[in-house]
Coordinates of C-alpha atoms in Angstrom, one line a residue:
X20 CA 9.5 51.3 -25.2
X21 CA 11.0 49.3 -22.3
X22 CA 8.8 46.3 -23.1
X23 CA 9.9 46.3 -26.7
X24 CA 13.5 46.4 -25.7
X25 CA 12.9 43.5 -23.3
X26 CA 11.2 41.4 -26.0
X27 CA 14.0 42.3 -28.4
X28 CA 16.6 41.3 -25.8
X29 CA 14.9 38.0 -25.1
X30 CA 14.7 37.2 -28.8
X31 CA 18.4 37.7 -29.1
X32 CA 19.1 34.9 -26.6
X33 CA 20.1 31.7 -28.5
X34 CA 17.5 28.9 -28.3
X35 CA 20.1 26.5 -26.9
X36 CA 20.9 28.9 -24.0
X37 CA 17.2 29.3 -23.1
X38 CA 16.9 25.5 -23.2
X39 CA 19.9 24.7 -21.0
X40 CA 18.8 27.4 -18.5
X41 CA 15.4 25.6 -18.3
X42 CA 17.2 22.2 -17.9
X43 CA 19.3 23.6 -15.0
X44 CA 16.2 25.0 -13.3
X45 CA 14.3 21.8 -13.8
X46 CA 17.2 19.7 -12.4
X47 CA 17.5 22.0 -9.3
X48 CA 13.8 21.6 -8.5
X49 CA 13.8 17.9 -9.2
X50 CA 16.6 17.4 -6.7
X51 CA 14.5 19.2 -4.0
X52 CA 11.4 17.1 -4.6
X53 CA 13.3 13.8 -4.7
X54 CA 14.7 14.4 -1.2
X55 CA 11.5 15.4 0.5
X56 CA 10.3 12.9 3.2
X57 CA 6.8 11.3 3.2
X58 CA 5.7 13.3 6.3
X59 CA 5.8 16.6 4.4
X60 CA 2.9 15.9 2.1
X61 CA 1.5 19.4 1.7
X62 CA 5.0 20.8 1.1
X63 CA 5.5 18.0 -1.5
X64 CA 2.3 18.9 -3.3
X65 CA 3.5 22.5 -3.6
X66 CA 6.9 21.5 -4.9
X67 CA 5.3 18.9 -7.3
X68 CA 3.3 21.5 -9.1
X69 CA 6.3 23.9 -9.3
X70 CA 8.7 21.3 -10.7
X71 CA 6.0 19.8 -13.0
X72 CA 5.3 23.3 -14.3
X73 CA 9.0 23.7 -15.2
X74 CA 9.2 20.3 -16.9
X75 CA 6.0 21.0 -18.8
X76 CA 7.6 24.2 -20.0
X77 CA 10.9 22.4 -20.8
X78 CA 9.2 19.6 -22.7
X79 CA 7.1 22.0 -24.8
X80 CA 10.1 24.2 -25.5
X81 CA 12.2 21.3 -26.9
X82 CA 9.3 20.1 -29.0
X83 CA 8.8 23.5 -30.6
X84 CA 12.5 24.1 -31.2
X85 CA 13.7 20.5 -31.8
X86 CA 15.5 21.2 -35.0
X87 CA 17.5 24.2 -33.7
X88 CA 18.4 22.4 -30.5
X89 CA 19.6 19.3 -32.4
X90 CA 21.8 21.6 -34.6
X91 CA 23.1 23.1 -31.4
X92 CA 24.1 19.7 -30.1
X93 CA 21.1 18.3 -28.3
X94 CA 21.3 14.5 -28.1
X95 CA 18.5 12.1 -28.2
X96 CA 19.4 10.6 -24.8
X97 CA 18.9 14.1 -23.3
X98 CA 15.4 14.2 -24.6
X99 CA 14.8 10.7 -23.3
X100 CA 16.2 11.8 -19.9
X101 CA 13.6 14.6 -19.6
X102 CA 10.7 12.2 -20.6
X103 CA 12.1 9.7 -18.1
X104 CA 12.1 12.2 -15.3
X105 CA 8.6 13.3 -16.1
X106 CA 7.6 9.6 -15.8
X107 CA 9.4 9.5 -12.5
X108 CA 7.6 12.6 -11.2
X109 CA 4.3 11.1 -12.1
X110 CA 5.0 7.8 -10.4
X111 CA 6.3 9.6 -7.3
X112 CA 3.0 11.6 -7.1
X113 CA 1.1 8.4 -7.5
X114 CA 2.9 6.9 -4.6
X115 CA 2.0 9.8 -2.4
X116 CA -1.6 10.4 -3.6
X117 CA -2.6 6.9 -4.9
X118 CA -4.4 8.7 -7.9
X119 CA -4.5 6.1 -10.7
X120 CA -4.2 8.8 -13.4
X121 CA -0.6 9.6 -12.3
X122 CA 0.3 6.0 -12.5
X123 CA -1.1 5.8 -16.1
X124 CA 0.7 8.9 -17.2
X125 CA 4.0 7.6 -15.8
X126 CA 3.6 4.5 -17.9
X127 CA 2.9 6.5 -21.0
X128 CA 6.1 8.5 -20.7
X129 CA 8.3 5.5 -19.8
X130 CA 6.9 3.5 -22.6
X131 CA 7.5 6.3 -25.1
X132 CA 11.2 6.4 -24.0
X133 CA 11.4 2.7 -24.6
X134 CA 9.6 2.5 -27.9
X135 CA 11.5 5.5 -29.4
X136 CA 14.8 4.2 -28.1
X137 CA 16.0 7.5 -26.9
X138 CA 19.0 6.0 -25.1
X139 CA 20.1 3.5 -27.8
X140 CA 22.7 5.5 -29.7
X141 CA 24.6 6.7 -26.6
X142 CA 24.2 3.4 -24.7
X143 CA 27.9 2.5 -24.6
X144 CA 29.5 5.9 -25.1
X145 CA 29.9 6.5 -21.4
X146 CA 29.4 4.3 -18.3
X147 CA 27.2 7.0 -16.7
X148 CA 24.9 7.0 -19.7
X149 CA 24.7 3.2 -19.5
X150 CA 23.8 3.4 -15.8
X151 CA 21.1 6.0 -16.7
X152 CA 19.6 3.5 -19.1
X153 CA 19.7 0.8 -16.5
X154 CA 18.0 3.0 -14.0
X155 CA 15.3 3.9 -16.5
X156 CA 14.5 0.2 -17.1
X157 CA 14.5 -0.6 -13.4
X158 CA 12.1 2.3 -12.6
X159 CA 9.9 1.4 -15.6
X160 CA 9.6 -2.2 -14.2
X161 CA 8.3 -0.9 -10.9
X162 CA 5.6 1.0 -12.8
X163 CA 4.7 -2.1 -14.8
X164 CA 4.5 -4.2 -11.7
X165 CA 2.1 -1.9 -10.0
X166 CA 0.0 -1.7 -13.2
X167 CA 0.1 -5.5 -13.5
X168 CA 1.5 -5.3 -17.0
X169 CA 3.3 -8.6 -16.6
X170 CA 4.0 -8.9 -20.4
X171 CA 6.0 -5.7 -20.3
X172 CA 7.8 -6.7 -17.1
X173 CA 8.9 -9.9 -18.9
X174 CA 10.2 -7.8 -21.8
X175 CA 12.0 -5.3 -19.6
X176 CA 13.7 -8.1 -17.6
X177 CA 15.1 -9.6 -20.7
X178 CA 16.2 -6.2 -22.0
X179 CA 17.9 -5.4 -18.7
X180 CA 19.8 -8.7 -18.7
X181 CA 21.0 -8.2 -22.3
X182 CA 22.0 -4.6 -21.6
X183 CA 23.9 -5.6 -18.5
X184 CA 25.8 -8.3 -20.4
X185 CA 26.7 -5.7 -23.1
X186 CA 27.8 -3.2 -20.5
X187 CA 30.1 -5.7 -18.9
X188 CA 31.8 -6.3 -22.3
X189 CA 32.0 -2.6 -23.1
X190 CA 33.2 -1.4 -19.7
X191 CA 35.3 -4.3 -18.5
X192 CA 36.9 -2.3 -15.7
X193 CA 33.5 -1.4 -14.2
X194 CA 31.7 -3.4 -11.5
X195 CA 28.0 -4.0 -12.2
X196 CA 27.3 -6.2 -9.1
X197 CA 24.5 -3.9 -7.9
X198 CA 22.7 -4.4 -11.2
X199 CA 23.1 -8.1 -11.0
X200 CA 21.3 -7.9 -7.6
X201 CA 18.5 -5.9 -9.3
X202 CA 18.0 -8.6 -11.9
X203 CA 18.0 -11.3 -9.2
X204 CA 15.4 -9.3 -7.2
X205 CA 12.9 -8.9 -10.1
X206 CA 13.4 -12.6 -11.1
X207 CA 12.6 -13.8 -7.6
X208 CA 9.6 -11.4 -7.4
X209 CA 8.1 -12.8 -10.6
X210 CA 8.7 -16.4 -9.6
X211 CA 6.9 -15.6 -6.3
X212 CA 3.8 -14.8 -8.4
X213 CA 2.7 -18.1 -10.0
X214 CA 0.7 -17.6 -13.2
X215 CA -2.7 -18.5 -11.6
X216 CA -2.1 -15.6 -9.2
X217 CA -3.0 -13.2 -12.1
X218 CA -6.4 -14.7 -12.8
X219 CA -8.3 -12.3 -10.4
X220 CA -7.1 -8.8 -9.8
X221 CA -6.0 -7.9 -6.3
X222 CA -7.6 -4.5 -6.6
X223 CA -11.3 -4.1 -5.7
X224 CA -13.2 -4.8 -8.9
X225 CA -16.8 -3.7 -9.3
X226 CA -17.1 -6.4 -12.0
X227 CA -16.4 -9.1 -9.3
X228 CA -17.1 -7.4 -6.0
X229 CA -20.1 -5.5 -4.8
X230 CA -20.3 -1.9 -6.0
X231 CA -19.9 0.4 -2.9
X232 CA -23.4 1.7 -3.4
X233 CA -24.7 -1.8 -3.0
X234 CA -23.0 -2.7 0.2
X235 CA -25.4 -3.7 3.0
X236 CA -26.0 -1.0 5.6
X237 CA -25.2 -1.6 9.3
X238 CA -28.3 -0.3 11.0
X239 CA -26.7 -0.3 14.4
X240 CA -23.7 1.8 13.3
X241 CA -23.7 5.2 15.0
X242 CA -21.3 6.6 12.4
X243 CA -19.9 5.4 9.1
X244 CA -16.1 5.6 8.6
X245 CA -14.2 5.4 5.3
X246 CA -10.7 4.3 4.7
X247 CA -9.0 7.5 3.8
X248 CA -5.3 6.7 4.4
X249 CA -3.0 3.7 4.9
X250 CA 0.6 3.3 6.1
X251 CA 2.1 0.1 4.8
X252 CA 5.5 -1.2 6.2
X253 CA 7.1 -4.6 5.7
X254 CA 10.5 -5.8 6.6
X255 CA 11.9 -9.3 6.9
X256 CA 15.5 -10.4 6.3
X257 CA 15.8 -12.0 2.9
X258 CA 12.1 -11.4 2.0
X259 CA 11.0 -11.3 -1.6
X260 CA 11.1 -7.7 -2.8
X261 CA 11.9 -5.5 -5.8
X262 CA 13.6 -2.2 -5.0
X263 CA 11.8 -1.0 -1.8
X264 CA 8.5 -2.8 -2.7
X265 CA 8.2 -6.0 -0.8
X266 CA 5.8 -8.8 -2.0
X267 CA 3.5 -8.2 1.0
X268 CA 3.3 -4.4 0.7
X269 CA 2.8 -4.8 -3.1
X270 CA -0.3 -7.0 -2.4
X271 CA -1.7 -4.7 0.3
X272 CA -1.1 -1.6 -2.0
X273 CA -3.2 -3.1 -4.7
X274 CA -5.8 -4.6 -2.3
X275 CA -6.6 -1.0 -1.2
X276 CA -7.3 0.4 -4.7
X277 CA -10.0 0.3 -7.3
X278 CA -9.5 -1.9 -10.3
X279 CA -10.1 0.2 -13.5
X280 CA -13.5 -1.0 -14.7
X281 CA -13.2 -3.6 -17.4
X282 CA -9.5 -3.1 -18.1
X283 CA -8.4 -6.3 -16.4
X284 CA -10.6 -8.4 -18.6
X285 CA -9.8 -7.1 -22.0
X286 CA -7.0 -9.6 -22.5
X287 CA -7.8 -12.3 -19.9
X288 CA -6.2 -10.7 -16.9
X289 CA -3.4 -8.5 -18.3
X290 CA -4.2 -5.0 -19.6
X291 CA -3.3 -4.7 -23.2
X292 CA 0.3 -3.7 -23.8
X293 CA -0.8 -1.9 -26.9
X294 CA -2.5 0.8 -25.0
X295 CA -0.3 3.9 -25.0
X296 CA 2.2 2.6 -27.6
X297 CA 0.7 4.9 -30.1
X298 CA 2.3 7.7 -28.2
X299 CA 5.8 6.3 -28.9
X300 CA 5.0 5.5 -32.6
X301 CA 3.3 8.7 -33.6
X302 CA 5.4 11.2 -31.6
X303 CA 7.0 12.1 -28.3
X304 CA 4.8 12.1 -25.2
X305 CA 3.3 15.3 -23.9
X306 CA 2.4 16.1 -20.3
X307 CA -1.0 17.3 -21.3
X308 CA -2.0 13.8 -22.6
X309 CA -4.7 12.4 -20.4
X310 CA -6.9 10.2 -22.6
X311 CA -5.4 7.0 -21.4
X312 CA -6.0 7.7 -17.7
X313 CA -9.6 8.8 -18.5
X314 CA -10.2 5.5 -20.3
X315 CA -9.3 3.4 -17.3
X316 CA -11.0 5.5 -14.6
X317 CA -14.5 5.0 -13.4
X318 CA -16.0 8.3 -12.4
X319 CA -18.7 6.6 -10.3
X320 CA -16.1 5.3 -7.8
X321 CA -14.5 7.3 -5.0
X322 CA -10.8 8.1 -5.1
X323 CA -8.3 5.5 -3.9
X324 CA -7.3 5.8 -0.3
X325 CA -4.0 7.5 0.1
X326 CA -1.1 5.2 0.9
X327 CA 2.4 5.6 2.3
X328 CA 4.8 2.7 1.7
X329 CA 7.9 2.6 3.9
X330 CA 10.7 0.1 3.6
X331 CA 13.1 -0.2 6.6
X332 CA 12.3 3.3 7.9
X333 CA 13.8 4.6 11.1
X334 CA 11.3 4.5 13.9
X335 CA 11.3 8.3 14.2
X336 CA 10.5 8.5 10.4
X337 CA 7.8 6.0 10.7
X338 CA 6.2 7.8 13.6
X339 CA 6.5 11.2 11.8
X340 CA 4.7 9.8 8.8
X341 CA 2.1 8.2 11.1
X342 CA 1.6 11.5 12.9
X343 CA 1.1 13.4 9.6
X344 CA -1.4 10.9 8.4
X345 CA -3.4 11.2 11.6
X346 CA -3.2 15.0 11.5
X347 CA -4.5 15.0 7.9
X348 CA -7.2 12.4 8.4
X349 CA -10.7 13.6 7.6
X350 CA -13.4 13.6 10.3
X351 CA -15.1 10.5 8.7
X352 CA -11.8 8.7 8.0
X353 CA -10.1 5.7 9.4
X354 CA -6.3 5.1 9.1
X355 CA -5.1 1.6 8.3
X356 CA -1.7 0.5 9.6
X357 CA -0.2 -2.6 8.0
X358 CA 2.9 -3.8 9.8
X359 CA 4.7 -7.0 8.6
X360 CA 7.9 -7.7 10.5
X361 CA 9.7 -10.2 12.7
X362 CA 9.3 -9.6 16.4
X363 CA 11.1 -10.0 19.6
X364 CA 9.5 -10.7 22.9
X365 CA 11.3 -10.8 26.3
X366 CA 8.3 -12.5 27.9
X367 CA 7.9 -15.3 25.4
X368 CA 9.5 -18.7 25.6
X369 CA 11.3 -20.5 22.8
X370 CA 9.3 -22.5 20.3
X371 CA 10.1 -25.4 18.1
X372 CA 11.7 -23.8 15.0
X373 CA 9.4 -23.7 12.1
X374 CA 11.5 -21.0 10.6
X375 CA 13.9 -18.2 11.5
X376 CA 12.7 -15.5 13.9
X377 CA 9.5 -17.2 15.0
X378 CA 8.4 -17.4 18.6
X379 CA 5.3 -18.1 20.6
X380 CA 3.4 -15.3 22.4
X381 CA 1.7 -17.5 25.0
X382 CA 1.5 -21.2 26.0
X383 CA -0.6 -23.1 23.6
X384 CA -3.0 -25.9 24.2
X385 CA -3.0 -29.3 22.7
X386 CA -0.5 -29.4 19.9
X387 CA -1.8 -32.7 18.4
X388 CA -4.2 -32.5 15.6
X389 CA -7.4 -34.3 16.5
X390 CA -8.0 -37.4 14.4
X391 CA -11.7 -37.4 15.1
X392 CA -14.4 -35.3 13.4
X393 CA -15.4 -33.6 16.6
X394 CA -14.0 -30.1 17.4
X395 CA -12.3 -29.1 20.6
X396 CA -11.4 -25.4 19.9
X397 CA -10.3 -23.2 22.7
X398 CA -10.2 -19.6 21.3
X399 CA -7.9 -17.8 23.8
X400 CA -8.5 -14.1 23.4
X401 CA -5.7 -12.2 25.2
X402 CA -6.8 -10.4 28.3
X403 CA -6.3 -6.7 27.6
X404 CA -6.3 -5.9 31.3
X405 CA -3.4 -8.2 32.1
X406 CA -1.5 -7.0 29.0
X407 CA -1.8 -3.3 29.8
X408 CA 1.1 -3.4 32.2
X409 CA 3.4 -4.9 29.5
X410 CA 2.4 -2.2 27.0
X411 CA 4.6 0.4 28.6
X412 CA 7.2 -2.0 29.9
X413 CA 10.8 -1.9 28.7
X414 CA 10.5 -5.7 28.4
X415 CA 7.5 -5.7 26.1
X416 CA 7.5 -7.1 22.6
X417 CA 8.5 -5.1 19.5
X418 CA 8.5 -5.4 15.7
X419 CA 11.8 -4.9 14.0
X420 CA 11.4 -2.7 10.9
X421 CA 15.1 -2.7 10.5
X422 CA 18.2 -4.6 11.6
X423 CA 18.0 -6.2 15.1
X424 CA 21.6 -5.1 15.8
X425 CA 20.4 -1.6 16.6
X426 CA 18.1 -3.0 19.4
X427 CA 15.1 -0.8 20.2
X428 CA 16.1 1.9 17.7
X429 CA 14.5 -0.2 14.9
X430 CA 11.7 -1.6 17.1
X431 CA 8.0 -0.6 17.0
X432 CA 6.4 -1.2 20.4
X433 CA 2.7 -1.4 21.0
X434 CA 3.0 1.7 23.2
X435 CA 4.4 3.6 20.3
X436 CA 0.9 3.6 18.7
X437 CA -1.0 4.7 21.8
X438 CA -0.8 8.5 21.1
X439 CA -2.4 7.9 17.7
X440 CA -5.4 6.1 19.1
X441 CA -7.1 9.5 19.4
X442 CA -8.1 8.8 15.8
X443 CA -9.8 5.7 14.4
X444 CA -7.1 3.1 13.6
X445 CA -7.4 -0.2 11.8
X446 CA -4.4 -2.3 12.5
X447 CA -3.2 -5.3 10.5
X448 CA -0.2 -6.8 12.2
X449 CA 1.6 -9.7 10.5
X450 CA 4.2 -11.0 12.9
X451 CA 5.2 -13.8 15.2
X452 CA 4.5 -11.4 18.1
X453 CA 1.3 -9.8 16.7
X454 CA -0.7 -10.8 19.8
X455 CA 1.3 -8.3 21.9
X456 CA -0.6 -5.6 20.3
X457 CA -3.7 -6.7 22.1
X458 CA -2.3 -4.6 24.9
X459 CA -3.6 -1.6 23.1
X460 CA -7.2 -2.7 23.7
X461 CA -8.6 -0.8 26.6
X462 CA -5.6 1.6 26.8
X463 CA -6.7 3.8 23.8
X464 CA -6.7 7.6 24.2
X465 CA -10.0 8.2 22.5
X466 CA -10.9 5.7 19.8
X467 CA -11.2 1.9 20.1
X468 CA -8.7 0.2 17.8
X469 CA -9.8 -2.5 15.3
X470 CA -7.1 -5.2 15.0
X471 CA -6.5 -8.1 12.7
X472 CA -3.6 -10.1 14.1
X473 CA -1.6 -12.8 12.4
X474 CA -0.9 -16.2 13.9
X475 CA 2.3 -16.5 16.0
X476 CA 3.5 -19.3 13.7
X477 CA 3.7 -19.4 9.9
X478 CA 1.4 -21.7 8.1
X479 CA 3.1 -25.0 7.2
X480 CA 3.1 -25.2 3.4
X481 CA 3.5 -28.8 2.2
X482 CA 6.1 -27.9 -0.5
X483 CA 8.0 -25.2 1.4
X484 CA 10.4 -25.5 4.2
X485 CA 11.1 -21.8 4.9
X486 CA 9.0 -19.8 7.3
X487 CA 9.2 -16.8 4.9
X488 CA 7.6 -18.5 2.0
X489 CA 8.6 -17.7 -1.6
X490 CA 5.0 -16.6 -2.1
X491 CA 5.1 -14.2 0.8
X492 CA 3.3 -14.2 4.2
X493 CA 0.4 -16.6 4.3
X494 CA -1.6 -14.3 6.5
X495 CA -1.2 -11.4 4.2
X496 CA -2.0 -13.7 1.2
X497 CA -5.3 -14.7 2.8
X498 CA -6.2 -11.0 3.2
X499 CA -5.3 -10.1 -0.3
X500 CA -5.6 -13.2 -2.5
X501 CA -7.7 -15.6 -0.3
X502 CA -8.5 -18.3 -2.9
X503 CA -4.9 -18.5 -4.1
X504 CA -3.7 -18.7 -0.5
X505 CA -6.1 -21.5 0.1
X506 CA -4.9 -23.4 -3.0
X507 CA -1.2 -22.9 -2.1
X508 CA -1.9 -24.1 1.4
X509 CA -3.2 -27.4 0.0
X510 CA 0.1 -27.9 -1.8
X511 CA -1.1 -27.2 -5.4
X512 CA 0.8 -25.1 -7.9
X513 CA -0.6 -23.2 -10.9
X514 CA 0.0 -26.1 -13.2
X515 CA -2.1 -28.3 -11.0
X516 CA -5.2 -26.1 -11.2
X517 CA -8.0 -26.7 -13.7
X518 CA -9.5 -23.4 -14.7
X519 CA -13.1 -24.7 -14.6
X520 CA -12.4 -25.9 -11.1
X521 CA -10.8 -22.5 -10.1
X522 CA -13.7 -20.5 -11.5
X523 CA -16.2 -22.6 -9.6
X524 CA -14.2 -22.1 -6.4
X525 CA -13.9 -18.4 -7.0
X526 CA -17.6 -17.9 -7.5
X527 CA -18.4 -19.9 -4.4
X528 CA -16.0 -18.0 -2.3
X529 CA -17.2 -14.6 -3.6
X530 CA -20.8 -15.4 -3.0
X531 CA -20.0 -16.8 0.4
X532 CA -18.1 -13.7 1.5
X533 CA -21.0 -11.6 0.4
X534 CA -23.4 -13.8 2.4
X535 CA -21.2 -13.3 5.5
X536 CA -21.2 -9.6 4.9
X537 CA -25.0 -9.6 4.9
X538 CA -25.1 -11.6 8.1
X539 CA -22.5 -9.3 9.8
X540 CA -24.4 -6.2 8.8
X541 CA -27.6 -7.6 10.2
X542 CA -26.0 -8.9 13.4
X543 CA -27.5 -7.3 16.6
X544 CA -24.4 -7.9 18.6
X545 CA -21.7 -6.5 16.3
X546 CA -19.2 -4.4 18.1
X547 CA -19.4 -0.7 17.2
X548 CA -15.7 -0.8 16.1
X549 CA -16.6 -3.2 13.3
X550 CA -20.0 -1.7 12.7
X551 CA -18.5 1.7 11.8
X552 CA -16.0 0.2 9.4
X553 CA -18.1 -2.5 7.7
X554 CA -19.6 0.0 5.3
X555 CA -16.2 0.7 3.7
X556 CA -15.6 -1.7 0.8
X557 CA -11.9 -2.2 1.4
X558 CA -12.1 -2.7 5.1
X559 CA -15.2 -5.0 4.7
X560 CA -13.2 -7.2 2.4
X561 CA -10.3 -7.5 4.9
X562 CA -12.7 -8.4 7.7
X563 CA -14.5 -11.1 5.7
X564 CA -11.3 -12.5 4.4
X565 CA -10.0 -12.6 8.0
X566 CA -13.0 -14.7 9.0
X567 CA -12.2 -17.1 6.1
X568 CA -8.5 -17.3 7.0
X569 CA -9.3 -18.0 10.7
X570 CA -11.8 -20.7 9.7
X571 CA -9.5 -22.4 7.3
X572 CA -6.5 -22.5 9.7
X573 CA -8.7 -23.7 12.5
X574 CA -10.0 -26.6 10.4
X575 CA -6.8 -27.5 8.5
X576 CA -5.5 -30.8 9.9
X577 CA -1.8 -29.7 10.4
X578 CA -2.9 -26.6 12.4
X579 CA -6.0 -28.1 14.0
X580 CA -6.3 -27.2 17.8
X581 CA -3.0 -25.3 17.6
X582 CA -3.7 -21.8 18.8
X583 CA -0.3 -20.6 17.7
X584 CA -1.5 -21.0 14.1
X585 CA -4.7 -19.0 14.6
X586 CA -5.1 -15.4 13.8
X587 CA -7.0 -13.1 16.2
X588 CA -9.2 -10.1 15.9
X589 CA -9.8 -7.4 18.5
X590 CA -12.6 -6.7 19.5
X591 CA -14.3 -10.1 19.0
X592 CA -16.7 -10.7 16.1
X593 CA -20.1 -12.4 16.8
X594 CA -20.0 -16.1 17.7
X595 CA -21.8 -16.9 14.4
X596 CA -18.4 -16.3 12.7
X597 CA -16.3 -18.5 14.9
X598 CA -14.7 -21.5 13.1
X599 CA -16.9 -23.8 15.2
X600 CA -20.1 -22.5 13.5
X601 CA -21.7 -24.3 10.6
X602 CA -21.9 -20.9 8.8
X603 CA -18.2 -20.8 8.4
X604 CA -17.3 -24.5 8.2
X605 CA -19.8 -25.2 5.4
X606 CA -18.0 -22.8 3.0
X607 CA -14.6 -24.4 3.7
X608 CA -16.0 -27.8 3.3
X609 CA -17.5 -26.9 -0.1
X610 CA -14.2 -25.4 -1.3
X611 CA -12.2 -28.3 -0.1
X612 CA -14.6 -30.7 -1.9
X613 CA -14.0 -28.8 -5.2
X614 CA -10.3 -29.5 -4.9
X615 CA -10.8 -33.0 -3.6
X616 CA -9.1 -32.1 -0.3
X617 CA -11.8 -32.6 2.4
X618 CA -9.5 -35.2 4.1
X619 CA -7.1 -32.4 4.9
X620 CA -9.6 -30.8 7.2
X621 CA -11.3 -31.7 10.4
X622 CA -15.0 -30.7 10.1
X623 CA -17.6 -31.2 12.8
X624 CA -19.9 -34.2 12.4
X625 CA -22.9 -31.8 12.2
X626 CA -21.4 -29.8 9.3
X627 CA -20.5 -33.0 7.5
X628 CA -24.0 -34.5 7.9
X629 CA -25.7 -31.3 6.9
X630 CA -23.5 -31.0 3.8
X631 CA -24.3 -34.6 2.8
X632 CA -28.0 -34.0 3.2
X633 CA -27.9 -30.9 1.0
X634 CA -25.9 -32.9 -1.6
X635 CA -28.6 -35.6 -1.7
X636 CA -31.4 -33.0 -1.9
X637 CA -29.7 -31.5 -5.0

């Protein structure tokens, strides 16, 4: 009897009242999840499923009772707001888990809001609604950038500009300066990505790269580690960024993910914009729709490594996220730390200014490029023993992940990472004081650290005067888009590149890196630190691209014999992969020959003669 009364009572509640109760509940839970920090991942997962359950219930309820709710005063923009928030939830979960399906679902919901024009009728009724529409477009652009849907980004940029102009006319008393900055950011971001940058995906593609099952095995490896987690942080004053996604972290983010099999090649490098549009044309989106994500996923590939992206975090927040990542790292996992920031060294001396914030880490050798074909390299590997004392010194170098005005409060010191060397770490440091992190070597608390360290000085690009180049860091570019970085270094732009020439160079570089990978795996003097990580496809690519980067910079005439322009790896790789070896020089010579740029490099006489002999034989 009591159950019947309860059902009867619930049936008497107006549909609109039930709906707005659900909306209030969903808003409350959404506010909680939005404010959760990165270092509370388990707590976030719990909240995500709770808030997503409420939004699923809310979305289903409004679909089933649409007519009654409209009669009760429900506006179209309110429906769009719910769909937009679901898209925001999906994207937030992608950013915390790196699961591609969440990214795909986010796109579906955002695109449905756009194509069904949920915000159109109320666009200029209230300035708050206009700002809601602007925020929707800005968030959708972030999703499209990460998905490499450049055609949609172009469409959204134009729509954002037009909407902003109309808002200024409709609300003359309102200041929209912050939205003008958003437009400027996205325009600069797109300009920093020349058209030819899109030819090859940044993500690991089994169409172009070796399938993980086909990677050569390192016989000497005592254990095989896998990249399970990554912490990406980049901050430079005035660097190219959109929202909190800098150009460098954007590239590293994609470089550490799988490219959906085949999707990149359906329309010559850009996934078809028509995918998912049927959702908007045929009806409102639903949280249960998963066909799109299944279409682009390859079940034979492992999951993407989880990634945390931090922009200008406090040092305590950075260390909290790092500690959580280490705590949650699996027994066979390795954690990648990518830090790109300007540094400050009390022990370094001033260097000739090639750009703001750049300094030498140590005295360099001969600064004149050799005019002969003979090589005179002196690869100065920092002495870990002598650096140990500086690692804990108050005068040691630090990377500024925020404003310098706060001093050490925004500085990451090498010693800050020491407690976390109890777990396997793979460091990629892109800074003018990157070499100071060699102090970690030999001071670890349990696990030897693998380090790829950028040059102290930025690569001099012929067409660019600034040290923070419009195309981002040259070192990070070599690790993520090596051929494009090589082409830009030579001073070419996208319009200068013949596609047949590019394809030839791309195939040569890909086959050459695979050849180096085989040689590395078979090497009998490969350090265990590299041996245990070489079996991971993502880390393997970074190692091989580092070798390519170091060779190119060592041979490039403007940086020849200048150690401040050379990157460094700790521990050392086998001598076979030093820039002085024919194994490495030959590839750079062949690439340079394709672009008619051999005169821009200083090759050894032996490499030049061997190359000429091979050419005559062919």
